[in-house]
Structures are given as structure tokens and as C-alpha cells.
Tab-separated table of C-alpha atoms and ligand atoms in Angstrom:
chain	number	residue	atom	x	y	z
A	75	MET	CA	30.595	-87.925	73.969
A	76	ASN	CA	34.163	-87.051	75.251
A	77	LEU	CA	37.197	-89.169	74.803
A	78	ILE	CA	38.864	-88.215	78.128
A	79	THR	CA	41.394	-90.596	79.522
A	80	LYS	CA	44.239	-90.646	82.236
A	81	ILE	CA	47.778	-91.466	82.083
A	82	ALA	CA	49.872	-91.729	85.158
A	83	GLY	CA	47.021	-89.793	86.948
A	84	ARG	CA	46.924	-86.765	84.657
A	85	GLU	CA	44.058	-86.117	82.484
A	86	PHE	CA	44.104	-86.167	78.829
A	87	GLU	CA	41.420	-84.443	77.206
A	88	SER	CA	41.110	-87.039	74.259
A	89	TYR	CA	42.562	-90.383	73.586
A	90	THR	CA	45.115	-89.588	70.548
A	91	LEU	CA	48.241	-87.922	70.813
A	92	ASN	CA	51.478	-87.666	68.773
A	93	ALA	CA	54.307	-90.310	68.873
A	94	SER	CA	57.858	-89.033	69.410
A	95	VAL	CA	58.737	-88.583	65.815
A	96	PRO	CA	61.013	-86.045	63.749
A	97	ARG	CA	57.969	-83.857	63.040
A	98	ALA	CA	57.883	-83.083	66.696
A	99	SER	CA	61.223	-81.662	66.787
A	100	THR	CA	61.007	-77.621	66.544
A	101	LEU	CA	59.120	-75.153	68.739
A	102	LYS	CA	57.014	-74.373	65.483
A	103	GLU	CA	56.066	-78.206	65.157
A	104	LEU	CA	55.539	-78.372	68.806
A	105	LYS	CA	53.115	-75.210	69.090
A	106	GLN	CA	51.281	-76.792	66.008
A	107	ILE	CA	50.697	-79.845	68.125
A	108	GLY	CA	49.601	-77.581	71.036
A	109	GLN	CA	46.992	-76.206	68.740
A	110	SER	CA	45.684	-79.258	67.572
A	111	ASP	CA	43.413	-81.951	68.802
A	112	SER	CA	46.362	-83.990	70.005
A	113	ALA	CA	45.689	-84.740	73.722
A	114	ALA	CA	49.406	-83.943	74.773
A	115	ILE	CA	52.481	-82.503	73.063
A	116	MET	CA	54.961	-85.179	72.845
A	117	MET	CA	58.801	-84.073	71.902
A	118	LYS	CA	61.057	-85.911	69.802
A	119	SER	CA	63.420	-87.910	71.651
A	120	CYS	CA	66.449	-85.749	72.817
A	121	THR	CA	69.933	-86.414	73.720
A	122	ILE	CA	72.602	-84.697	75.718
A	123	LYS	CA	74.143	-82.815	72.670
A	124	LYS	CA	72.463	-81.545	69.480
A	125	ARG	CA	72.361	-84.246	66.864
A	126	LYS	CA	72.327	-83.903	63.169
A	127	GLY	CA	71.294	-87.567	62.607
A	128	ASN	CA	72.594	-90.289	60.148
A	129	PRO	CA	73.142	-89.311	56.677
A	130	LEU	CA	70.483	-89.098	54.019
A	131	PRO	CA	68.677	-90.874	52.446
A	132	ARG	CA	67.466	-92.155	56.108
A	133	ILE	CA	63.579	-92.483	55.836
A	134	PHE	CA	61.724	-94.221	52.975
A	135	LYS	CA	57.912	-94.082	52.551
A	136	LEU	CA	56.202	-97.350	52.081
A	137	PRO	CA	52.694	-98.118	50.878
A	138	LEU	CA	51.572	-98.956	54.465
A	139	GLY	CA	54.116	-97.209	56.554
A	140	TYR	CA	57.813	-95.804	57.116
A	141	PHE	CA	60.999	-97.175	57.209
A	142	ASN	CA	63.561	-95.096	58.984
A	143	SER	CA	67.203	-94.855	60.331
A	144	GLU	CA	67.224	-91.292	61.510
A	145	GLY	CA	69.840	-91.596	64.188
A	146	LEU	CA	68.275	-89.467	66.659
A	147	PRO	CA	68.419	-86.058	65.038
A	148	ASN	CA	67.373	-83.420	67.663
A	149	LEU	CA	68.049	-79.995	69.081
A	150	GLY	CA	69.430	-81.233	72.365
A	151	TYR	CA	67.956	-81.523	75.798
A	152	LYS	CA	68.651	-78.006	76.724
A	153	THR	CA	66.599	-76.501	74.024
A	154	TYR	CA	63.785	-78.740	74.816
A	155	LEU	CA	63.944	-77.291	78.382
A	156	GLU	CA	63.903	-73.989	77.035
A	157	PHE	CA	60.732	-74.929	75.033
A	158	ILE	CA	58.617	-76.284	77.913
A	159	PRO	CA	57.590	-72.753	79.408
A	160	LYS	CA	56.583	-71.628	76.034
A	161	LEU	CA	54.155	-74.890	75.488
A	162	LYS	CA	52.389	-74.199	78.579
A	163	LYS	CA	49.791	-71.963	77.317
A	164	TYR	CA	48.082	-74.865	75.164
A	165	ASN	CA	47.036	-76.431	78.677
A	166	LYS	CA	47.745	-79.924	77.916
A	167	PRO	CA	50.279	-82.330	79.131
A	168	ILE	CA	53.878	-82.131	77.967
A	169	ILE	CA	55.869	-85.193	77.431
A	170	VAL	CA	59.575	-85.107	77.119
A	171	SER	CA	61.447	-88.261	75.585
A	172	VAL	CA	64.748	-88.763	76.620
A	173	ALA	CA	67.495	-90.977	74.984
A	174	GLY	CA	70.974	-91.517	76.487
A	175	PHE	CA	74.065	-93.302	75.398
A	176	SER	CA	74.818	-94.284	79.034
A	177	VAL	CA	73.412	-94.669	82.273
A	178	ASP	CA	74.857	-91.515	83.100
A	179	GLU	CA	73.472	-89.725	80.477
A	180	TYR	CA	69.989	-91.142	81.347
A	181	LYS	CA	70.616	-89.843	84.718
A	182	ILE	CA	71.511	-86.220	83.669
A	183	LEU	CA	68.644	-86.169	81.384
A	184	VAL	CA	66.104	-87.293	83.814
A	185	LYS	CA	67.122	-85.312	86.491
A	186	ALA	CA	66.912	-81.952	84.245
A	187	PHE	CA	63.487	-82.624	83.240
A	188	GLN	CA	62.515	-83.586	86.815
A	189	GLU	CA	63.560	-79.985	87.676
A	190	SER	CA	61.412	-78.526	84.941
A	191	GLU	CA	57.552	-77.997	84.223
A	192	VAL	CA	57.222	-80.884	81.889
A	193	ASP	CA	54.194	-83.416	82.966
A	194	LEU	CA	55.731	-86.791	81.958
A	195	ILE	CA	59.075	-88.215	81.266
A	196	GLU	CA	59.166	-90.789	78.599
A	197	ILE	CA	62.603	-92.848	78.527
A	198	ASN	CA	63.237	-94.062	74.970
A	199	LEU	CA	64.934	-97.521	75.768
A	200	SER	CA	64.410	-98.511	72.108
A	201	CYS	CA	65.784	-96.642	69.349
A	202	PRO	CA	66.914	-99.390	66.918
A	203	ASN	CA	69.301	-96.988	64.886
A	204	ILE	CA	72.190	-96.007	66.966
A	205	ASP	CA	74.957	-98.678	66.105
A	206	ASN	CA	74.669	-102.335	65.045
A	207	LYS	CA	76.894	-103.330	67.770
A	208	THR	CA	74.531	-103.341	70.847
A	209	GLU	CA	70.763	-104.186	71.039
A	210	PRO	CA	68.390	-101.502	72.142
A	211	ILE	CA	68.601	-101.220	76.188
A	212	ALA	CA	65.017	-102.728	76.569
A	213	TYR	CA	66.113	-105.794	74.860
A	214	ASN	CA	68.748	-106.271	77.597
A	215	LEU	CA	67.268	-106.750	81.122
A	216	LYS	CA	70.670	-106.125	83.043
A	217	LYS	CA	71.009	-102.830	81.274
A	218	THR	CA	67.499	-101.833	81.581
A	219	GLU	CA	67.492	-102.619	85.403
A	220	GLU	CA	70.709	-100.614	85.405
A	221	VAL	CA	69.141	-97.480	83.794
A	222	LEU	CA	65.898	-97.995	86.061
A	223	LYS	CA	67.987	-98.235	89.330
A	224	GLU	CA	69.523	-94.676	88.552
A	225	ILE	CA	66.756	-92.994	87.347
A	226	SER	CA	63.807	-93.744	88.945
A	227	TYR	CA	64.326	-91.982	92.401
A	228	LEU	CA	65.325	-88.804	90.976
A	229	GLY	CA	62.044	-86.758	91.192
A	230	LYS	CA	58.414	-86.965	91.526
A	231	LYS	CA	57.284	-86.542	88.142
A	232	PRO	CA	55.745	-89.652	86.488
A	233	ILE	CA	58.325	-91.497	84.467
A	234	GLY	CA	57.376	-94.106	81.488
A	235	LEU	CA	59.355	-96.583	79.238
A	236	LYS	CA	59.290	-96.511	75.378
A	237	LEU	CA	59.619	-100.120	74.623
A	238	PRO	CA	60.466	-102.055	71.369
A	239	PRO	CA	58.263	-104.846	69.985
A	240	TYR	CA	58.730	-108.077	72.064
A	241	PRO	CA	58.273	-111.313	70.045
A	242	TYR	CA	58.009	-113.343	73.218
A	243	TYR	CA	56.189	-113.697	76.518
A	244	SER	CA	58.805	-114.479	79.018
A	245	ILE	CA	60.951	-111.183	78.187
A	246	GLN	CA	57.575	-109.261	78.714
A	247	GLN	CA	57.081	-110.843	82.117
A	248	LYS	CA	60.787	-110.092	83.361
A	249	ILE	CA	60.086	-106.288	81.902
A	250	ALA	CA	56.869	-106.170	83.611
A	251	ASN	CA	58.651	-107.461	87.052
A	252	LEU	CA	61.313	-104.434	86.358
A	253	ILE	CA	58.271	-102.034	85.813
A	254	LYS	CA	56.726	-102.874	88.980
A	255	LYS	CA	59.822	-102.942	91.178
A	256	TYR	CA	60.958	-99.430	89.835
A	257	SER	CA	57.756	-97.804	90.228
A	258	VAL	CA	57.387	-96.974	86.226
A	259	SER	CA	54.002	-95.117	85.748
A	260	PHE	CA	53.311	-95.487	81.870
A	261	LEU	CA	54.627	-97.359	78.827
A	262	SER	CA	54.876	-96.238	75.434
A	263	CYS	CA	54.264	-99.563	73.442
A	264	VAL	CA	55.793	-99.989	70.833
A	265	ASN	CA	58.787	-98.472	68.763
A	266	THR	CA	59.661	-99.336	65.550
A	267	LEU	CA	60.725	-102.922	64.347
A	268	GLY	CA	64.391	-102.620	64.299
A	269	ASN	CA	66.844	-104.474	62.082
A	270	SER	CA	64.406	-104.545	59.171
A	271	LEU	CA	65.695	-104.152	55.433
A	272	ILE	CA	63.932	-102.826	52.696
A	273	ILE	CA	65.399	-103.384	49.091
A	274	ASP	CA	64.926	-101.499	45.842
A	275	GLU	CA	65.028	-104.623	43.586
A	276	ILE	CA	65.376	-102.682	40.351
A	277	LYS	CA	68.666	-100.621	41.797
A	278	GLU	CA	69.678	-103.611	43.715
A	279	ARG	CA	70.124	-101.280	46.642
A	280	SER	CA	68.933	-100.770	50.097
A	281	VAL	CA	66.512	-97.758	50.110
A	282	ILE	CA	68.349	-96.063	53.021
A	283	LYS	CA	72.168	-95.377	53.331
A	284	ALA	CA	72.327	-95.004	57.112
A	285	THR	CA	73.244	-98.060	59.389
A	286	ARG	CA	74.097	-100.209	56.221
A	287	GLY	CA	70.582	-100.020	55.140
A	288	PHE	CA	69.150	-101.522	58.240
A	289	GLY	CA	66.264	-99.564	60.102
A	290	GLY	CA	62.856	-99.462	61.841
A	291	LEU	CA	59.781	-100.362	60.489
A	292	SER	CA	56.421	-98.708	61.512
A	293	GLY	CA	52.840	-98.345	60.409
A	294	GLN	CA	50.375	-101.100	59.697
A	295	TYR	CA	52.965	-103.498	59.086
A	296	ILE	CA	53.765	-103.843	62.995
A	297	LYS	CA	50.176	-103.092	64.043
A	298	PRO	CA	49.772	-106.921	64.994
A	299	ILE	CA	52.736	-106.989	67.238
A	300	ALA	CA	52.130	-103.622	68.690
A	301	LEU	CA	48.649	-104.863	69.907
A	302	GLY	CA	50.067	-108.034	71.216
A	303	ASN	CA	52.367	-105.993	73.150
A	304	VAL	CA	49.906	-103.807	74.331
A	305	ARG	CA	47.432	-106.694	75.705
A	306	ARG	CA	50.372	-108.801	77.063
A	307	PHE	CA	51.460	-105.418	79.212
A	308	TYR	CA	47.723	-104.854	80.041
A	309	GLU	CA	47.343	-108.496	81.475
A	310	LEU	CA	50.627	-108.154	83.281
A	311	LEU	CA	50.391	-104.725	85.021
A	312	LYS	CA	46.557	-104.498	85.069
A	313	GLY	CA	45.300	-101.086	86.471
A	314	LYS	CA	48.931	-100.180	88.010
A	315	VAL	CA	50.596	-98.759	84.893
A	316	SER	CA	49.166	-96.641	82.083
A	317	ILE	CA	49.695	-97.942	78.610
A	318	MET	CA	50.238	-95.915	75.638
A	319	GLY	CA	49.679	-97.939	72.429
A	320	MET	CA	51.338	-97.125	69.147
A	321	GLY	CA	52.029	-98.989	65.927
A	322	GLY	CA	49.869	-98.504	62.489
A	323	VAL	CA	47.143	-96.050	64.042
A	324	LYS	CA	45.520	-94.569	61.044
A	325	THR	CA	42.052	-94.655	61.654
A	326	GLY	CA	39.163	-94.766	64.458
A	327	GLN	CA	38.853	-98.513	63.898
A	328	ASP	CA	42.719	-98.956	64.534
A	329	VAL	CA	42.413	-96.929	67.800
A	330	PHE	CA	39.364	-98.828	68.807
A	331	GLU	CA	41.332	-102.170	68.577
A	332	PHE	CA	43.878	-100.886	70.672
A	333	LEU	CA	41.234	-99.651	73.210
A	334	LEU	CA	39.942	-103.246	73.337
A	335	ALA	CA	43.592	-104.620	73.995
A	336	GLY	CA	43.809	-102.302	76.944
A	337	ALA	CA	45.520	-98.973	75.950
A	338	ASP	CA	45.076	-95.916	78.038
A	339	ALA	CA	45.731	-93.721	75.206
A	340	VAL	CA	47.200	-94.079	71.823
A	341	GLN	CA	50.108	-92.206	70.014
A	342	ILE	CA	50.060	-91.541	66.349
A	343	GLY	CA	53.417	-91.676	64.298
A	344	THR	CA	53.194	-92.403	60.602
A	345	ALA	CA	49.586	-91.006	60.147
A	346	PHE	CA	50.882	-87.861	61.987
A	347	VAL	CA	54.029	-87.879	59.844
A	348	GLU	CA	51.839	-88.018	56.579
A	349	GLU	CA	48.865	-86.139	57.367
A	350	GLY	CA	49.959	-83.705	59.973
A	351	VAL	CA	48.217	-82.311	62.812
A	352	SER	CA	44.803	-82.588	61.225
A	353	CYS	CA	44.809	-86.438	61.893
A	354	PHE	CA	43.702	-86.216	65.502
A	355	GLN	CA	40.481	-84.487	64.877
A	356	ARG	CA	39.714	-86.987	62.129
A	357	ILE	CA	40.688	-90.063	64.077
A	358	ASN	CA	38.883	-88.986	67.115
A	359	LYS	CA	35.703	-88.469	65.370
A	360	GLU	CA	35.879	-91.866	63.712
A	361	LEU	CA	36.490	-93.226	67.066
A	362	LYS	CA	33.604	-91.335	68.798
A	363	SER	CA	31.288	-92.637	65.723
A	364	ILE	CA	32.460	-96.286	66.657
A	365	LEU	CA	31.831	-96.004	70.129
A	366	ARG	CA	28.301	-94.664	69.719
A	367	LYS	CA	27.531	-97.280	67.072
A	368	LYS	CA	28.623	-99.995	69.669
A	369	GLY	CA	26.912	-98.577	72.724
A	370	TYR	CA	30.020	-97.540	74.739
A	371	SER	CA	29.412	-94.287	76.653
A	372	SER	CA	33.065	-93.546	77.443
A	373	ILE	CA	36.772	-94.956	76.870
A	374	SER	CA	36.797	-96.410	80.246
A	375	LYS	CA	33.622	-98.475	79.360
A	376	ALA	CA	35.708	-100.267	76.355
A	377	ARG	CA	39.310	-100.437	77.786
A	378	GLY	CA	40.337	-104.098	77.945
A	379	LYS	CA	37.111	-105.504	76.893
A	380	LEU	CA	38.666	-107.840	74.392
A	381	LYS	CA	36.714	-111.080	74.097
A	382	ILE	CA	38.792	-114.321	73.380
A	383	SER	CA	37.303	-116.272	70.572
B	620	RRO	O1	65.789	-91.353	65.431
B	620	RRO	C1	65.546	-92.572	65.361
B	620	RRO	O2	66.200	-93.143	64.487
B	620	RRO	C2	64.443	-93.258	65.708
B	620	RRO	C3	64.301	-93.286	67.217
B	620	RRO	BR1	64.996	-92.079	68.501
B	620	RRO	C4	63.152	-94.168	67.723
B	620	RRO	O3	62.916	-94.091	68.890
B	620	RRO	N1	62.608	-95.093	66.885
B	620	RRO	C5	62.821	-95.052	65.377
B	620	RRO	O4	62.334	-95.784	64.693
B	620	RRO	N2	64.076	-93.983	65.138
């Protein structure tokens, strides 16, 4: 059985790929992803200028996930532009993830990658760790529309939005309307749960220093809200916009749940950071075994087939 799927009309050889995490920053790391069973090469979100990121400690391992305030460490978009031709030999889709600090910056970033050989452009509108003064753009409908208005006509390559976890339906409806209005082709759903706080009770301290101890929570803690967001957007956008689910995918069973919810592919963050590139082969094998046992002959036969109790 194969796990072939499609995102924004591009064929993906399998259903799992890496999420945009710090382990996908350097050329060496991206080549490792190229050689692995990841369906695509997703790069760490990049900015106009190279960034060192927030002061250490900025990431903390939890029993079921991670807690981070990395602060967008990356090599700057020009370096990722140079990486693209060097990654073509792996014959799989290359996805850039861009993060601007203003509408103009998003415009520069999207234009540059529209003119490159990248396959898909993910617009990260949901980094929770930049400052505590403004909300991530995707929580603000007006700002989201401002960005979409300026970037959606800059070229022919499919663009997608990396969205935060939304805890209520009415904002998802409004975001879905913007997605339709500006012909967004795919979603990466969901980013970490921002404004979280983990406390070391013995030291009476926050476990990270950056952003006054607040940060984004990932891993199995956020799987239910990730599944809820995937399902909601699947229902709202059915068929027209591809959805990549993410949040707490560790096993084939987790992937199968995202498939039932309606995801077209699944991104793996926490398990990839912890286990490395071997996670894709393991999880794909587990997923195939579940599909076989349940009598599904392909990804498309099971997609969205959630029954309501
Ligand atoms: O680098 C980060 O602090 C970061 C980013 Br860009 C993101 O999108 N999500 C996250 O949890 N951390």
C-alpha cells in the first residue's frame, strides 16, 4: 500500500513530513530530511534578517511534548533561497515557511520565494514568541486580511497559512472566509499554544528565560485542539483547500486520527525533534498497518471519515 497524497495539487509520496522546527534550519539538517521518508522538505520559518533567537534557556522538554520560546532563530531568507537548488536532487516538494514583522516584510519574503524554485510557500501567521505586546497575526482578522491582500497575487506558487489553535468556532468561520476570498491553497494547522507557562516548583522559577517565561506548548498536550481545528477547517473548506494537520503526532494511530478528521497530510514536530528523521519511516509503517487492519486501501478512502457518536 502507498500513502500518496496531494497538497495544493502537488503530489506527496507519503502522508507525513517534518514541521517547521529548529531542527530544519541548516543545509545539513534539510539534506537529512531530503534523504529520509519525509514526504517533503519543510524549512524553519525564516525572516528578512538572520536571527539568533531569544536568550537561553528557550526550550524545555516535557513528558509529552515541548515548551518553547525560540524567537525565530534562522539564517535569513537569502540563505534559504540559496539552499533550494541544493535540495532539488531529493525529488520531493520543498516548502519554505516565512515570517515577517510587517506587511511589507511578508511581501518581500513571498515575492522572493515566488521567484525561486520552491514548491509551496507557508506563511507563518502564528508564531507566539515574538513579543507580548501584539497578538500573533492570525488571531487578528484585520491584520490577517491586510497580509493576504498584499501577498496573494505575487505569483503562481501555492501559498498556505500556518494557523494557531483557535479555541472557538466563530473566528474559524471568519478565517475560512478570508482563505476562500484570497485563494489560499493549504493550511498548516496548528502552531503551538502560545501564552503558556511552565513552572519549576522546586526552584520557584519559570523553566525558560525568554519572553518572561511564557511560550508555546506543543506535543500531545495540544492534540485535541489540533484535531478540533483540522476538523472544523475540513468542514468549512471541504475539498477546496488542503490541510496539513499537526500537534502531538507521535504514532501511526495519531496520524490516523488526523486522517479521519480530514487532514491531507500530517506534519511532525515534537517527535521529529526527539527522534530525528527515522520517525517518518516508523510512523508511516504504523499507519500502513492500521489502514490495512481496518480495510482502507488508500489515504483518500479514510480521509474525513470521522463518524459522530
Ligand atoms: O521560533 C519560535 O519561537 C517559534 C515559531 Br517561529 C513558531 O511558529 N512556533 C513556535 O512555537 N515557536
